[in-house]
CSV table of C-alpha atoms in Angstrom, one decimal:
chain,number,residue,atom,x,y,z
J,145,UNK,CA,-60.9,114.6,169.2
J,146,UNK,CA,-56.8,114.9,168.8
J,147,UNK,CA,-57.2,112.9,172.5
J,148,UNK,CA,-58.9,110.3,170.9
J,149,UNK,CA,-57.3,109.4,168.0
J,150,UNK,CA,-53.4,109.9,170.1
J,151,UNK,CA,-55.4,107.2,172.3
J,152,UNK,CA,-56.4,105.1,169.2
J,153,UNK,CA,-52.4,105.1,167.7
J,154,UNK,CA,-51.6,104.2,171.2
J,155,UNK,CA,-53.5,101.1,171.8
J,156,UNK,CA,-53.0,99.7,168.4
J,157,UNK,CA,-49.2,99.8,168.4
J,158,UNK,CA,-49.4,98.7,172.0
J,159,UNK,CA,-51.9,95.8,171.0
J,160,UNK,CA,-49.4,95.0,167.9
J,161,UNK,CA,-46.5,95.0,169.2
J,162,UNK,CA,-47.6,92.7,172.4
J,163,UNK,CA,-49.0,90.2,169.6
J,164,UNK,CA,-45.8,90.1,167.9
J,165,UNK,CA,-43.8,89.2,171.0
J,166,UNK,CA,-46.2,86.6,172.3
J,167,UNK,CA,-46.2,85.4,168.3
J,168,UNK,CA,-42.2,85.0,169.1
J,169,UNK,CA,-42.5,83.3,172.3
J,170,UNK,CA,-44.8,80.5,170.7
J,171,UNK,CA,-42.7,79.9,168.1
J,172,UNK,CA,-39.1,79.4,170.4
J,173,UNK,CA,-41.4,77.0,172.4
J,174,UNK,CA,-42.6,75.2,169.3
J,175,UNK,CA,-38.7,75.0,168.2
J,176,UNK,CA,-38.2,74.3,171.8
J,177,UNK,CA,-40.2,71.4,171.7
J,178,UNK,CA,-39.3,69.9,168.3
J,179,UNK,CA,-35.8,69.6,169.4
J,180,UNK,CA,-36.6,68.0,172.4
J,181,UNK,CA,-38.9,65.3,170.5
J,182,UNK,CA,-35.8,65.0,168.2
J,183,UNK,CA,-33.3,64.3,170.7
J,184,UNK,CA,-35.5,61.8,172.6
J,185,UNK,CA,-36.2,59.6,169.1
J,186,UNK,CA,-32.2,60.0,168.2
J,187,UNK,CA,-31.9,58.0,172.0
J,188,UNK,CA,-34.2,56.0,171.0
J,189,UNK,CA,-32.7,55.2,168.3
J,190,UNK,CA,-29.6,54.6,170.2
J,191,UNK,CA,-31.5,52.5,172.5
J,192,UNK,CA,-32.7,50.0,169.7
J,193,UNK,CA,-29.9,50.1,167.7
J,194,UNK,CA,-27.7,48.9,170.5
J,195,UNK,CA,-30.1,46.4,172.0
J,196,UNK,CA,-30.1,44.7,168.6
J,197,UNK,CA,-26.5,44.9,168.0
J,198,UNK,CA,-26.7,42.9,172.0
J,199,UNK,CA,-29.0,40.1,170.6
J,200,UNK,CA,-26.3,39.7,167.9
J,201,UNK,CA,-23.3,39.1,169.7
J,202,UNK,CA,-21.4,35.7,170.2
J,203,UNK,CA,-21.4,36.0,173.9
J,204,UNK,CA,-25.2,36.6,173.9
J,205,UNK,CA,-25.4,33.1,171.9
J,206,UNK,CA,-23.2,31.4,174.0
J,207,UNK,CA,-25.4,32.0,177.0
J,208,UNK,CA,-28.3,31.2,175.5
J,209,UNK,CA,-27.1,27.8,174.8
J,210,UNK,CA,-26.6,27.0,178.1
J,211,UNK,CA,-30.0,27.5,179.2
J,212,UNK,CA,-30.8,24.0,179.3
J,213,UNK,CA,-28.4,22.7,181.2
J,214,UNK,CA,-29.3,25.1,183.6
J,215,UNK,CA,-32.8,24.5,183.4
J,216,UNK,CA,-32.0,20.6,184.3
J,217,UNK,CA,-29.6,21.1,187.1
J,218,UNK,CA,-31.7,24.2,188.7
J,219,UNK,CA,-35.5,22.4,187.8
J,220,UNK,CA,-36.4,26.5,187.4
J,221,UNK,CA,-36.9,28.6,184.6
J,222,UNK,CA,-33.9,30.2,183.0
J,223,UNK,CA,-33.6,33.6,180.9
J,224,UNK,CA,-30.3,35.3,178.9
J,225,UNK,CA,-31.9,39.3,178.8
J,226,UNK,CA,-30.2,41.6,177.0
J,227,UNK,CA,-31.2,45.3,178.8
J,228,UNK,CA,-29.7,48.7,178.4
J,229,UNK,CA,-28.7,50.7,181.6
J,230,UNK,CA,-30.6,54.1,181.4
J,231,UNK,CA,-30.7,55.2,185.1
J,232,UNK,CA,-27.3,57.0,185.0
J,233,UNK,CA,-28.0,58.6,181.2
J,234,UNK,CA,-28.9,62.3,181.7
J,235,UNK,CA,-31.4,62.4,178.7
J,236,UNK,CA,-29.2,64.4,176.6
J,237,UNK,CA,-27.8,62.2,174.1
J,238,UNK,CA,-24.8,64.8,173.2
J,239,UNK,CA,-23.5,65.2,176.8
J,240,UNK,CA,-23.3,60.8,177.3
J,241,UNK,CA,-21.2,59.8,174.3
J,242,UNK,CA,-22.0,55.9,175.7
J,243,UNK,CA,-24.6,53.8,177.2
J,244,UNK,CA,-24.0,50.7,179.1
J,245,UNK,CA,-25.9,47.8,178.8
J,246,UNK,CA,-25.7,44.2,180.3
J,247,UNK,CA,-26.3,40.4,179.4
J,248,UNK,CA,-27.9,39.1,182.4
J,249,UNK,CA,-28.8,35.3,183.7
J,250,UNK,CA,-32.1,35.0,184.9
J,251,UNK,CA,-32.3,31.4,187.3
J,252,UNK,CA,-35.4,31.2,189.1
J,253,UNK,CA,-35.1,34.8,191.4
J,254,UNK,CA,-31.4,35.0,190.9
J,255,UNK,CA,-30.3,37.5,188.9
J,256,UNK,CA,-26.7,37.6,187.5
J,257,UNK,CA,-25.0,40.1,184.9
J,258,UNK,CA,-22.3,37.9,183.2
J,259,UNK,CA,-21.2,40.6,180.3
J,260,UNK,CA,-21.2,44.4,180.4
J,261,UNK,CA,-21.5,46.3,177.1
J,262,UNK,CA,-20.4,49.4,176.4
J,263,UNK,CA,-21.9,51.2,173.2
J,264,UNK,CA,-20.7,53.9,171.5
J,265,UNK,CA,-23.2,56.5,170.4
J,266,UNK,CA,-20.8,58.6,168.0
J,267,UNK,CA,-19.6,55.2,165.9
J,268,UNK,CA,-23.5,53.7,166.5
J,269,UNK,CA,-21.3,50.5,167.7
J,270,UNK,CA,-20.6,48.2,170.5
J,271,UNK,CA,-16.8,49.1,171.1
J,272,UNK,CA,-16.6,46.9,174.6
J,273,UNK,CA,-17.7,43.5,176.0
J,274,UNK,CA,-16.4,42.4,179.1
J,275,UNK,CA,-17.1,39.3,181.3
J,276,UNK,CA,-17.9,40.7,185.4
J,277,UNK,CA,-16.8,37.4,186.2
J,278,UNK,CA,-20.0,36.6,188.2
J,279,UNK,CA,-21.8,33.4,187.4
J,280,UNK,CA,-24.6,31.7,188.9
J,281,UNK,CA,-24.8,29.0,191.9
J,282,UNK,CA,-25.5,26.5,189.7
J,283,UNK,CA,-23.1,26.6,187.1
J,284,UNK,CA,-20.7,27.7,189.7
J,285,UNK,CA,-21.3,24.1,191.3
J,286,UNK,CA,-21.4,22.6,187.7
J,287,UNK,CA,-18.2,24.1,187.0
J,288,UNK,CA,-16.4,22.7,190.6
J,289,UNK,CA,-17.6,19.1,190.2
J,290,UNK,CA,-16.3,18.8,186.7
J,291,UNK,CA,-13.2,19.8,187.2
J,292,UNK,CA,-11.6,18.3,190.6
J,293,UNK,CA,-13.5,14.8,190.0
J,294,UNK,CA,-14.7,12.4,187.6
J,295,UNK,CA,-18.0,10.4,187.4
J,296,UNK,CA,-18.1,6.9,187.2
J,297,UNK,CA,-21.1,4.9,187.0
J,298,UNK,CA,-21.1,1.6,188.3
J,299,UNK,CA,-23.8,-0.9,186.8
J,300,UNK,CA,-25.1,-3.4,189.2
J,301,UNK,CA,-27.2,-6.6,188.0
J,302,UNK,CA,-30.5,-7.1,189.0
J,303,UNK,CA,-29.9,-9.8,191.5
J,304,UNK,CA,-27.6,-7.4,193.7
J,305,UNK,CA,-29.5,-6.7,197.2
J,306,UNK,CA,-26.5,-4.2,198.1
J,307,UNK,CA,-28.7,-0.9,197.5
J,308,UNK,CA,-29.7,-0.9,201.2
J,309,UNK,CA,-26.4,-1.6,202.9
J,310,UNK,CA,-25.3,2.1,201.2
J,311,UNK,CA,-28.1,3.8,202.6
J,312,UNK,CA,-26.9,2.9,206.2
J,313,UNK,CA,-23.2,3.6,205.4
J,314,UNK,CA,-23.8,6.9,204.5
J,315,UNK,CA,-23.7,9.2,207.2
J,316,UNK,CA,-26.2,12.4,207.4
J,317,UNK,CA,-24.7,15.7,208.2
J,318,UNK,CA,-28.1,16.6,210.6
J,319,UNK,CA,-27.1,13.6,212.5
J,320,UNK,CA,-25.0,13.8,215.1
J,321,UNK,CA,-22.2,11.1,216.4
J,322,UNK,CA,-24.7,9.9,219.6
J,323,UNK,CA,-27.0,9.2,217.2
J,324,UNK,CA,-24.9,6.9,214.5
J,325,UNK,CA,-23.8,5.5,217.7
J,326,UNK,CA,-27.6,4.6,218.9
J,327,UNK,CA,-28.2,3.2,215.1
C-alpha cells in the first residue's frame, strides 16, 4: 500500500511539473511570436510611410510631368514608379537603420532608375535624394537635339512642286555609293 501511494506522489509531481514547463514553453513561443508580428507591422509601417513621403517629393512631380512628352516622342506607354528596395533588408527593422528606394522611368520595356532615396527609419524621414544620372534613350536624344541645333520650319505655298526633288537628294544610309551612282 506504502508502494502505491510513493507511486501516486510520484507521478503527480512528475505529471505537474512536466505541465508547468510545457505551460512555459507555450507562452515564450506566444511572446515569440507577438514580437515577430510586431516587428514586421513596424516595417511595414516603414514601408508605407516612406513610399508616401516618395509620392510627395518634387523630384517625383517633376518626372511625372514629363510623361507626355515622352509618350509623344517614344509612341509607348510611360510610367514614374515610386518602389522600395527590400531584397538587401534583413527583416529586422533594428539591425537596417535605412531603406533604399528608387523613382524609376518606365518607357515601353525600358526601365530606368533616375533618383535613389534613402529613408531613415530612426527620424521616419527621407534624409537623401540623389539623381544616378541615367536617363532614358529618348529623352537622352531629346536632350542632344535641343541643345547643339535649332529647328526651323520653313513654310512652302501650295503651288511649290519641290517636295519630290528632296526625296532624291537625300541620301539613305542602307544604300551604298554604286547604287546612288546607278540612280
Amino acid at each position: 500500500m506504502k508502494n502505491k501511494i510513493a507511486l501516486f506522489i510520484f507521478l503527480t509531481s512528475a505529471i505537474t511539473s512536466f505541465a508547468q514547463t510545457d505551460k512555459d514553453d507555450r507562452k515564450q513561443e506566444i511572446r515569440d511570436n507577438t514580437q515577430e508580428r510586431q516587428t514586421a507591422a513596424k516595417e511595414k509601417v516603414d514601408y508605407n510611410l516612406f513610399h508616401r513621403q516618395m509620392l510627395g517629393l518634387k523630384e517625383y512631380t517633376d518626372e511625372r510631368k514629363k510623361i507626355p512628352a515622352l509618350q509623344k516622342a517614344s509612341k509607348m506607354s510611360v510610367k514614374i514608379v515610386a518602389y522600395i528596395d527590400s531584397v538587401d533588408d534583413p527583416g529586422d527593422g533594428a539591425t537596417n537603420k535605412t531603406l533604399t528606394g528608387y523613382i524609376s522611368e518606365n518607357v515601353g520595356d525600358n526601365s530606368v532608375n533616375v533618383y535613389e532615396v534613402t529613408y531613415d527609419r530612426v527620424a521616419k524621414k527621407i534624409i537623401a535624394v540623389k539623381s544616378t544620372g541615367e536617363t532614358s534613350d529618348i529623352e537622352q536624344d531629346d536632350n542632344s537635339g535641343n541643345k547643339g541645333e535649332k529647328k526651323t520650319t520653313v513654310k512652302k505655298s501650295k503651288g511649290d512642286d519641290d517636295d519630290d526633288d528632296d526625296d532624291a537628294d537625300k541620301p539613305t544610309k542602307t544604300k551604298s555609293k554604286k547604287d546612288n551612282e546607278d540612280n
